[in-house]
């Protein structure tokens, strides 16, 4: 089953520094109509927690992007089985994952998988993130669900333990997202289908940005114990840069503009920089891969102009990123016709 996450991005004005983030009710959970794109890669070490931390995940390589769509529960064919769910993730072919958002948190509320014949319903859902939540906050939960494969029905219980163990800046290949709260969610899920029972443990790090309806980054480790036979897996999930209103979310140290935009074969990048700076201009695709690169030293302090050749790029949306020798950066969205 694919891990579902989603987002809606509010227009947030960039500022030089951020207060400690707080996750209020509804601040990081999906609603019907949301869409998301995540790309997947190998697990990366989460690094230390703490206050005002910078997490450098710029080396994280991901691929295989997937888009997820969230719909109303009423629009599904099995709404009656999920009376308290508030949103459903439509995976196509009659497969749905259900979630429940309340003033106290956002929870996994079950699933209906037409393609495999499995259905899970929860009398007490499994908490993914509690509201309100800020740095140092903790939460626990116990979930009770019933799962059927069409022939056999069994109990599934889950114990949840979570802590907001850090906040700060999250550096990704396409830029730095400020005001991020990291939440570690550890879950132990027991399926009583066979004897002995199957135990699955999840150790997840969710990097949340208030106002973004889903984590910007997920680092996940899973271990499954089939009566002493152990399987394990680990992975990362990174939100798609092009679909998240990146200009509003990212830190902007360098003022910059693109002209023309949309563009066909060339685009002029203008920026205000000091003289004698080593400047790098990158054009990135929506998966964070650099498709054009240009480096030079600035001359006199003031308005800088540089023309980038984009004639060979396929039509679509790109990100233009400028960085200088001090680590300052700026970014703008570019539409290529």
mmCIF file of C-alpha atoms in Angstrom:
data_model
loop_
_atom_site.group_PDB
_atom_site.id
_atom_site.type_symbol
_atom_site.label_atom_id
_atom_site.label_comp_id
_atom_site.label_asym_id
_atom_site.label_seq_id
_atom_site.Cartn_x
_atom_site.Cartn_y
_atom_site.Cartn_z
ATOM 1 C CA UNK A 1 0.000 0.000 0.000
ATOM 2 C CA UNK A 2 1.382 3.392 -0.936
ATOM 3 C CA UNK A 3 1.944 5.938 1.769
ATOM 4 C CA UNK A 4 -0.543 8.811 1.323
ATOM 5 C CA UNK A 5 0.349 12.417 2.028
ATOM 6 C CA UNK A 6 -1.088 15.656 0.690
ATOM 7 C CA UNK A 7 -0.756 19.388 0.812
ATOM 8 C CA UNK A 8 -2.375 22.759 0.167
ATOM 9 C CA UNK A 9 -0.043 25.715 0.350
ATOM 10 C CA UNK A 10 -1.142 29.076 1.719
ATOM 11 C CA UNK A 11 0.472 32.264 0.447
ATOM 12 C CA UNK A 12 3.091 32.955 3.068
ATOM 13 C CA UNK A 13 5.227 36.096 2.940
ATOM 14 C CA UNK A 14 8.974 35.369 3.216
ATOM 15 C CA UNK A 15 10.706 36.788 6.262
ATOM 16 C CA UNK A 16 14.247 36.668 7.550
ATOM 17 C CA UNK A 17 13.547 34.566 10.639
ATOM 18 C CA UNK A 18 10.705 32.467 12.037
ATOM 19 C CA UNK A 19 9.136 31.905 15.406
ATOM 20 C CA UNK A 20 8.829 28.382 16.703
ATOM 21 C CA UNK A 21 6.173 26.624 14.553
ATOM 22 C CA UNK A 22 2.883 25.429 15.994
ATOM 23 C CA UNK A 23 0.596 22.880 14.357
ATOM 24 C CA UNK A 24 -2.968 23.979 14.994
ATOM 25 C CA UNK A 25 -6.118 22.050 14.123
ATOM 26 C CA UNK A 26 -6.264 21.351 10.400
ATOM 27 C CA UNK A 27 -2.905 22.976 9.676
ATOM 28 C CA UNK A 28 -1.196 19.937 8.119
ATOM 29 C CA UNK A 29 -3.957 17.557 7.025
ATOM 30 C CA UNK A 30 -5.528 17.169 3.570
ATOM 31 C CA UNK A 31 -9.022 18.193 2.555
ATOM 32 C CA UNK A 32 -11.122 17.101 -0.431
ATOM 33 C CA UNK A 33 -9.812 18.618 -3.643
ATOM 34 C CA UNK A 34 -6.149 18.503 -2.630
ATOM 35 C CA UNK A 35 -3.547 17.000 -4.950
ATOM 36 C CA UNK A 36 0.064 16.145 -4.231
ATOM 37 C CA UNK A 37 3.152 14.800 -5.872
ATOM 38 C CA UNK A 38 5.803 12.891 -3.940
ATOM 39 C CA UNK A 39 9.020 11.344 -5.201
ATOM 40 C CA UNK A 40 10.714 8.434 -3.455
ATOM 41 C CA UNK A 41 14.265 7.493 -2.590
ATOM 42 C CA UNK A 42 16.515 5.697 -0.130
ATOM 43 C CA UNK A 43 16.366 6.429 3.570
ATOM 44 C CA UNK A 44 18.485 9.349 4.781
ATOM 45 C CA UNK A 45 19.652 9.817 8.347
ATOM 46 C CA UNK A 46 17.321 12.314 10.052
ATOM 47 C CA UNK A 47 20.027 14.050 12.065
ATOM 48 C CA UNK A 48 19.728 15.524 15.534
ATOM 49 C CA UNK A 49 16.642 17.271 16.833
ATOM 50 C CA UNK A 50 16.542 20.493 18.798
ATOM 51 C CA UNK A 51 15.557 24.143 18.496
ATOM 52 C CA UNK A 52 16.363 26.237 15.413
ATOM 53 C CA UNK A 53 18.130 23.333 13.675
ATOM 54 C CA UNK A 54 19.189 23.198 10.018
ATOM 55 C CA UNK A 55 18.592 19.774 8.445
ATOM 56 C CA UNK A 56 20.675 19.342 5.298
ATOM 57 C CA UNK A 57 18.984 16.838 2.976
ATOM 58 C CA UNK A 58 20.267 18.391 -0.252
ATOM 59 C CA UNK A 59 21.993 15.128 -1.168
ATOM 60 C CA UNK A 60 18.767 13.121 -1.045
ATOM 61 C CA UNK A 61 18.088 11.584 -4.472
ATOM 62 C CA UNK A 62 14.504 10.676 -5.351
ATOM 63 C CA UNK A 63 12.599 9.485 -8.426
ATOM 64 C CA UNK A 64 9.337 7.786 -9.460
ATOM 65 C CA UNK A 65 6.967 10.662 -8.657
ATOM 66 C CA UNK A 66 3.362 9.802 -7.820
ATOM 67 C CA UNK A 67 0.375 12.131 -7.712
ATOM 68 C CA UNK A 68 -2.317 11.602 -5.073
ATOM 69 C CA UNK A 69 -5.870 12.930 -5.218
ATOM 70 C CA UNK A 70 -8.109 13.547 -2.203
ATOM 71 C CA UNK A 71 -11.889 13.381 -2.529
ATOM 72 C CA UNK A 72 -14.970 13.565 -0.335
ATOM 73 C CA UNK A 73 -15.877 10.401 1.538
ATOM 74 C CA UNK A 74 -19.414 10.672 0.151
ATOM 75 C CA UNK A 75 -18.079 10.371 -3.404
ATOM 76 C CA UNK A 76 -16.693 6.881 -2.737
ATOM 77 C CA UNK A 77 -18.649 3.665 -3.153
ATOM 78 C CA UNK A 78 -18.098 2.623 0.482
ATOM 79 C CA UNK A 79 -18.904 5.819 2.394
ATOM 80 C CA UNK A 80 -21.277 4.006 4.762
ATOM 81 C CA UNK A 81 -18.389 1.923 6.127
ATOM 82 C CA UNK A 82 -16.388 5.036 7.083
ATOM 83 C CA UNK A 83 -18.947 7.339 8.737
ATOM 84 C CA UNK A 84 -16.410 9.438 10.665
ATOM 85 C CA UNK A 85 -13.760 9.811 7.957
ATOM 86 C CA UNK A 86 -13.331 13.355 6.639
ATOM 87 C CA UNK A 87 -11.316 12.725 3.466
ATOM 88 C CA UNK A 88 -10.444 9.830 1.163
ATOM 89 C CA UNK A 89 -7.368 9.299 -0.947
ATOM 90 C CA UNK A 90 -8.431 7.970 -4.354
ATOM 91 C CA UNK A 91 -5.831 5.502 -5.628
ATOM 92 C CA UNK A 92 -7.885 4.524 -8.675
ATOM 93 C CA UNK A 93 -9.650 1.254 -9.595
ATOM 94 C CA UNK A 94 -11.955 1.562 -6.583
ATOM 95 C CA UNK A 95 -9.118 1.656 -4.027
ATOM 96 C CA UNK A 96 -9.397 4.256 -1.241
ATOM 97 C CA UNK A 97 -7.499 5.188 1.918
ATOM 98 C CA UNK A 98 -9.541 7.019 4.563
ATOM 99 C CA UNK A 99 -8.510 9.637 7.125
ATOM 100 C CA UNK A 100 -10.182 11.417 10.012
ATOM 101 C CA UNK A 101 -9.396 15.030 10.978
ATOM 102 C CA UNK A 102 -10.652 16.480 14.271
ATOM 103 C CA UNK A 103 -9.688 19.342 16.552
ATOM 104 C CA UNK A 104 -7.383 16.882 18.356
ATOM 105 C CA UNK A 105 -5.458 15.488 15.404
ATOM 106 C CA UNK A 106 -5.286 13.705 12.076
ATOM 107 C CA UNK A 107 -5.648 9.912 11.990
ATOM 108 C CA UNK A 108 -5.542 6.879 9.706
ATOM 109 C CA UNK A 109 -9.176 5.680 9.567
ATOM 110 C CA UNK A 110 -8.964 2.579 7.364
ATOM 111 C CA UNK A 111 -8.958 1.476 3.737
ATOM 112 C CA UNK A 112 -10.955 -0.253 1.011
ATOM 113 C CA UNK A 113 -8.923 -1.996 -1.704
ATOM 114 C CA UNK A 114 -11.162 -3.323 -4.458
ATOM 115 C CA UNK A 115 -8.215 -4.652 -6.458
ATOM 116 C CA UNK A 116 -7.030 -6.974 -3.666
ATOM 117 C CA UNK A 117 -10.286 -7.498 -1.763
ATOM 118 C CA UNK A 118 -9.021 -6.074 1.540
ATOM 119 C CA UNK A 119 -10.989 -3.673 3.766
ATOM 120 C CA UNK A 120 -10.012 -2.183 7.114
ATOM 121 C CA UNK A 121 -12.375 -0.195 9.344
ATOM 122 C CA UNK A 122 -11.481 1.420 12.662
ATOM 123 C CA UNK A 123 -13.601 1.952 15.758
ATOM 124 C CA UNK A 124 -10.638 3.961 17.097
ATOM 125 C CA UNK A 125 -8.319 5.316 14.358
ATOM 126 C CA UNK A 126 -4.518 5.497 14.478
ATOM 127 C CA UNK A 127 -3.199 8.985 15.280
ATOM 128 C CA UNK A 128 -0.624 10.369 12.828
ATOM 129 C CA UNK A 129 -0.232 13.853 14.299
ATOM 130 C CA UNK A 130 -1.871 15.535 17.301
ATOM 131 C CA UNK A 131 -3.278 19.087 17.442
ATOM 132 C CA UNK A 132 -2.120 21.450 18.790
ATOM 133 C CA UNK A 133 1.546 20.484 18.657
ATOM 134 C CA UNK A 134 4.754 22.445 19.059
ATOM 135 C CA UNK A 135 8.395 21.683 19.841
ATOM 136 C CA UNK A 136 8.714 19.299 22.803
ATOM 137 C CA UNK A 137 5.080 18.210 22.630
ATOM 138 C CA UNK A 138 4.218 14.513 22.839
ATOM 139 C CA UNK A 139 1.218 12.313 22.119
ATOM 140 C CA UNK A 140 0.163 8.672 22.498
ATOM 141 C CA UNK A 141 -2.714 6.656 21.096
ATOM 142 C CA UNK A 142 -4.145 3.147 20.906
ATOM 143 C CA UNK A 143 -6.001 2.126 17.755
ATOM 144 C CA UNK A 144 -8.507 -0.695 17.247
ATOM 145 C CA UNK A 145 -9.457 -1.805 13.739
ATOM 146 C CA UNK A 146 -10.975 -4.782 11.934
ATOM 147 C CA UNK A 147 -9.481 -6.102 8.681
ATOM 148 C CA UNK A 148 -11.018 -8.550 6.206
ATOM 149 C CA UNK A 149 -9.743 -10.154 3.013
ATOM 150 C CA UNK A 150 -13.248 -11.206 1.990
ATOM 151 C CA UNK A 151 -12.972 -14.608 3.656
ATOM 152 C CA UNK A 152 -11.291 -14.023 7.009
ATOM 153 C CA UNK A 153 -11.700 -11.160 9.485
ATOM 154 C CA UNK A 154 -9.157 -10.315 12.166
ATOM 155 C CA UNK A 155 -8.328 -7.643 14.731
ATOM 156 C CA UNK A 156 -5.613 -5.057 14.164
ATOM 157 C CA UNK A 157 -4.356 -2.974 17.093
ATOM 158 C CA UNK A 158 -1.805 -0.165 16.989
ATOM 159 C CA UNK A 159 0.099 1.606 19.760
ATOM 160 C CA UNK A 160 1.301 5.101 18.841
ATOM 161 C CA UNK A 161 3.961 7.301 20.437
ATOM 162 C CA UNK A 162 4.887 10.687 18.982
ATOM 163 C CA UNK A 163 7.109 13.636 19.826
ATOM 164 C CA UNK A 164 7.884 16.941 18.122
ATOM 165 C CA UNK A 165 11.639 16.642 18.560
ATOM 166 C CA UNK A 166 12.917 19.596 16.536
ATOM 167 C CA UNK A 167 12.193 22.710 14.516
ATOM 168 C CA UNK A 168 14.130 24.846 12.062
ATOM 169 C CA UNK A 169 15.112 24.942 8.378
ATOM 170 C CA UNK A 170 14.897 21.960 6.026
ATOM 171 C CA UNK A 171 17.333 22.085 3.096
ATOM 172 C CA UNK A 172 16.293 20.111 0.015
ATOM 173 C CA UNK A 173 17.732 19.959 -3.489
ATOM 174 C CA UNK A 174 15.305 22.641 -4.702
ATOM 175 C CA UNK A 175 15.642 25.048 -1.783
ATOM 176 C CA UNK A 176 15.286 25.644 1.944
ATOM 177 C CA UNK A 177 11.908 25.485 3.677
ATOM 178 C CA UNK A 178 11.833 27.474 6.912
ATOM 179 C CA UNK A 179 9.602 27.138 9.974
ATOM 180 C CA UNK A 180 9.527 23.328 9.857
ATOM 181 C CA UNK A 181 8.442 21.182 12.817
ATOM 182 C CA UNK A 182 9.823 17.631 12.873
ATOM 183 C CA UNK A 183 7.550 14.980 14.372
ATOM 184 C CA UNK A 184 8.782 11.486 15.150
ATOM 185 C CA UNK A 185 5.898 8.979 15.073
ATOM 186 C CA UNK A 186 6.575 5.420 16.273
ATOM 187 C CA UNK A 187 3.817 2.838 15.812
ATOM 188 C CA UNK A 188 3.559 -0.853 16.679
ATOM 189 C CA UNK A 189 0.797 -2.574 14.682
ATOM 190 C CA UNK A 190 -0.308 -6.126 15.548
ATOM 191 C CA UNK A 191 -2.351 -8.208 13.071
ATOM 192 C CA UNK A 192 -4.026 -11.204 14.723
ATOM 193 C CA UNK A 193 -4.755 -13.045 11.475
ATOM 194 C CA UNK A 194 -2.443 -15.947 12.311
ATOM 195 C CA UNK A 195 -0.782 -17.444 15.385
ATOM 196 C CA UNK A 196 1.647 -16.056 16.284
ATOM 197 C CA UNK A 197 0.467 -12.592 15.297
ATOM 198 C CA UNK A 198 2.293 -10.425 12.755
ATOM 199 C CA UNK A 199 3.875 -7.301 14.260
ATOM 200 C CA UNK A 200 4.815 -4.294 12.132
ATOM 201 C CA UNK A 201 6.766 -1.385 13.588
ATOM 202 C CA UNK A 202 6.992 2.036 11.939
ATOM 203 C CA UNK A 203 9.628 4.603 12.904
ATOM 204 C CA UNK A 204 8.810 7.739 10.920
ATOM 205 C CA UNK A 205 10.094 11.306 10.843
ATOM 206 C CA UNK A 206 7.584 13.800 9.411
ATOM 207 C CA UNK A 207 8.789 17.314 8.553
ATOM 208 C CA UNK A 208 5.749 19.603 8.708
ATOM 209 C CA UNK A 209 5.391 23.222 7.629
ATOM 210 C CA UNK A 210 2.333 24.970 9.169
ATOM 211 C CA UNK A 211 -0.169 25.692 6.427
ATOM 212 C CA UNK A 212 1.084 22.864 4.200
ATOM 213 C CA UNK A 213 -1.424 20.015 4.148
ATOM 214 C CA UNK A 214 1.093 17.211 4.379
ATOM 215 C CA UNK A 215 4.751 16.665 5.292
ATOM 216 C CA UNK A 216 7.435 18.247 3.130
ATOM 217 C CA UNK A 217 9.674 15.241 3.828
ATOM 218 C CA UNK A 218 9.073 11.778 5.301
ATOM 219 C CA UNK A 219 11.842 9.441 6.454
ATOM 220 C CA UNK A 220 10.443 5.988 7.239
ATOM 221 C CA UNK A 221 11.781 2.710 8.614
ATOM 222 C CA UNK A 222 9.549 -0.388 8.737
ATOM 223 C CA UNK A 223 10.175 -3.772 10.366
ATOM 224 C CA UNK A 224 7.763 -6.728 9.973
ATOM 225 C CA UNK A 225 7.961 -9.759 12.270
ATOM 226 C CA UNK A 226 6.184 -12.822 10.826
ATOM 227 C CA UNK A 227 6.475 -15.023 13.902
ATOM 228 C CA UNK A 228 10.255 -14.666 14.033
ATOM 229 C CA UNK A 229 10.867 -14.171 10.307
ATOM 230 C CA UNK A 230 11.968 -10.532 10.019
ATOM 231 C CA UNK A 231 11.670 -8.211 7.036
ATOM 232 C CA UNK A 232 12.715 -4.576 7.044
ATOM 233 C CA UNK A 233 12.591 -1.629 4.673
ATOM 234 C CA UNK A 234 13.361 2.076 4.728
ATOM 235 C CA UNK A 235 12.636 4.969 2.382
ATOM 236 C CA UNK A 236 12.239 8.701 1.934
ATOM 237 C CA UNK A 237 9.407 10.719 0.390
ATOM 238 C CA UNK A 238 9.944 14.295 -0.809
ATOM 239 C CA UNK A 239 7.184 16.646 -1.846
ATOM 240 C CA UNK A 240 7.258 17.872 -5.448
ATOM 241 C CA UNK A 241 8.808 21.322 -5.686
ATOM 242 C CA UNK A 242 6.792 22.597 -8.616
ATOM 243 C CA UNK A 243 3.364 22.035 -7.128
ATOM 244 C CA UNK A 244 3.815 23.540 -3.704
ATOM 245 C CA UNK A 245 3.836 27.287 -4.227
ATOM 246 C CA UNK A 246 7.576 27.141 -3.743
ATOM 247 C CA UNK A 247 8.090 30.893 -4.066
ATOM 248 C CA UNK A 248 5.965 31.474 -0.968
ATOM 249 C CA UNK A 249 7.534 28.709 1.126
ATOM 250 C CA UNK A 250 11.224 29.036 0.465
ATOM 251 C CA UNK A 251 13.647 31.353 2.167
ATOM 252 C CA UNK A 252 14.516 34.285 -0.126
ATOM 253 C CA UNK A 253 17.833 35.998 0.569
ATOM 254 C CA UNK A 254 18.444 37.245 -2.988
ATOM 255 C CA UNK A 255 15.901 39.346 -4.835
ATOM 256 C CA UNK A 256 15.573 38.134 -8.423
ATOM 257 C CA UNK A 257 13.299 38.331 -11.454
ATOM 258 C CA UNK A 258 12.924 36.413 -14.725
ATOM 259 C CA UNK A 259 12.136 37.933 -18.106
ATOM 260 C CA UNK A 260 10.368 36.919 -20.232
ATOM 261 C CA UNK A 261 8.291 34.454 -18.275
ATOM 262 C CA UNK A 262 6.886 32.356 -19.907
ATOM 263 C CA UNK A 263 9.925 31.982 -22.165
ATOM 264 C CA UNK A 264 10.739 29.937 -25.254
ATOM 265 C CA UNK A 265 14.486 29.859 -25.903
ATOM 266 C CA UNK A 266 16.223 32.302 -23.535
ATOM 267 C CA UNK A 267 15.468 33.853 -20.155
ATOM 268 C CA UNK A 268 17.180 36.830 -18.521
ATOM 269 C CA UNK A 269 17.871 36.489 -14.790
ATOM 270 C CA UNK A 270 18.214 39.795 -12.934
ATOM 271 C CA UNK A 271 19.334 40.008 -9.314
ATOM 272 C CA UNK A 272 20.847 42.428 -6.838
ATOM 273 C CA UNK A 273 24.222 41.226 -5.566
ATOM 274 C CA UNK A 274 27.465 42.617 -4.221
ATOM 275 C CA UNK A 275 30.491 42.762 -6.495
ATOM 276 C CA UNK A 276 33.091 39.994 -6.463
ATOM 277 C CA UNK A 277 30.627 37.259 -5.536
ATOM 278 C CA UNK A 278 30.820 33.730 -6.939
ATOM 279 C CA UNK A 279 27.321 33.187 -8.322
ATOM 280 C CA UNK A 280 25.708 29.951 -9.500
ATOM 281 C CA UNK A 281 22.453 29.918 -11.467
ATOM 282 C CA UNK A 282 20.699 26.539 -11.769
ATOM 283 C CA UNK A 283 17.596 25.568 -13.702
ATOM 284 C CA UNK A 284 15.867 22.628 -11.999
ATOM 285 C CA UNK A 285 13.063 20.383 -13.159
ATOM 286 C CA UNK A 286 10.161 19.575 -10.876
ATOM 287 C CA UNK A 287 11.999 16.599 -9.371
ATOM 288 C CA UNK A 288 14.869 18.791 -8.203
ATOM 289 C CA UNK A 289 17.303 17.707 -10.924
ATOM 290 C CA UNK A 290 19.623 20.394 -12.331
ATOM 291 C CA UNK A 291 19.080 20.657 -16.098
ATOM 292 C CA UNK A 292 21.033 23.883 -16.706
ATOM 293 C CA UNK A 293 23.962 25.290 -14.743
ATOM 294 C CA UNK A 294 25.788 28.596 -15.067
ATOM 295 C CA UNK A 295 28.546 29.929 -12.783
ATOM 296 C CA UNK A 296 30.417 33.229 -12.846
ATOM 297 C CA UNK A 297 31.759 36.021 -10.623
ATOM 298 C CA UNK A 298 29.813 39.262 -10.268
ATOM 299 C CA UNK A 299 31.500 42.515 -11.181
ATOM 300 C CA UNK A 300 30.353 45.829 -9.678
ATOM 301 C CA UNK A 301 27.837 45.819 -6.844
ATOM 302 C CA UNK A 302 24.298 46.388 -8.077
ATOM 303 C CA UNK A 303 21.857 44.914 -10.583
ATOM 304 C CA UNK A 304 23.219 41.749 -12.198
ATOM 305 C CA UNK A 305 21.900 40.386 -15.511
ATOM 306 C CA UNK A 306 22.545 36.945 -16.949
ATOM 307 C CA UNK A 307 20.931 35.257 -19.966
ATOM 308 C CA UNK A 308 20.327 31.490 -19.767
ATOM 309 C CA UNK A 309 19.766 29.330 -22.852
ATOM 310 C CA UNK A 310 16.702 27.099 -22.364
ATOM 311 C CA UNK A 311 15.995 26.274 -26.017
ATOM 312 C CA UNK A 312 16.776 22.583 -25.583
ATOM 313 C CA UNK A 313 14.425 22.042 -22.640
ATOM 314 C CA UNK A 314 11.029 20.444 -23.096
ATOM 315 C CA UNK A 315 7.963 22.592 -22.469
ATOM 316 C CA UNK A 316 6.856 22.688 -18.847
ATOM 317 C CA UNK A 317 7.473 24.251 -15.450
ATOM 318 C CA UNK A 318 10.978 24.721 -14.038
ATOM 319 C CA UNK A 319 12.634 26.436 -11.086
ATOM 320 C CA UNK A 320 15.479 28.932 -11.480
ATOM 321 C CA UNK A 321 17.742 29.073 -8.418
ATOM 322 C CA UNK A 322 20.539 31.555 -7.755
ATOM 323 C CA UNK A 323 23.099 31.141 -4.957
ATOM 324 C CA UNK A 324 26.160 33.157 -4.008
ATOM 325 C CA UNK A 325 29.357 32.395 -2.141
ATOM 326 C CA UNK A 326 27.815 33.231 1.234
ATOM 327 C CA UNK A 327 25.071 30.608 0.897
ATOM 328 C CA UNK A 328 22.325 33.159 0.214
ATOM 329 C CA UNK A 329 19.751 32.062 -2.324
ATOM 330 C CA UNK A 330 16.747 33.093 -4.370
ATOM 331 C CA UNK A 331 14.319 31.139 -6.517
ATOM 332 C CA UNK A 332 11.614 31.785 -9.098
ATOM 333 C CA UNK A 333 9.267 29.594 -11.113
ATOM 334 C CA UNK A 334 9.802 29.549 -14.901
ATOM 335 C CA UNK A 335 7.324 28.394 -17.529
ATOM 336 C CA UNK A 336 8.976 27.088 -20.704
ATOM 337 C CA UNK A 337 6.855 27.158 -23.881
#
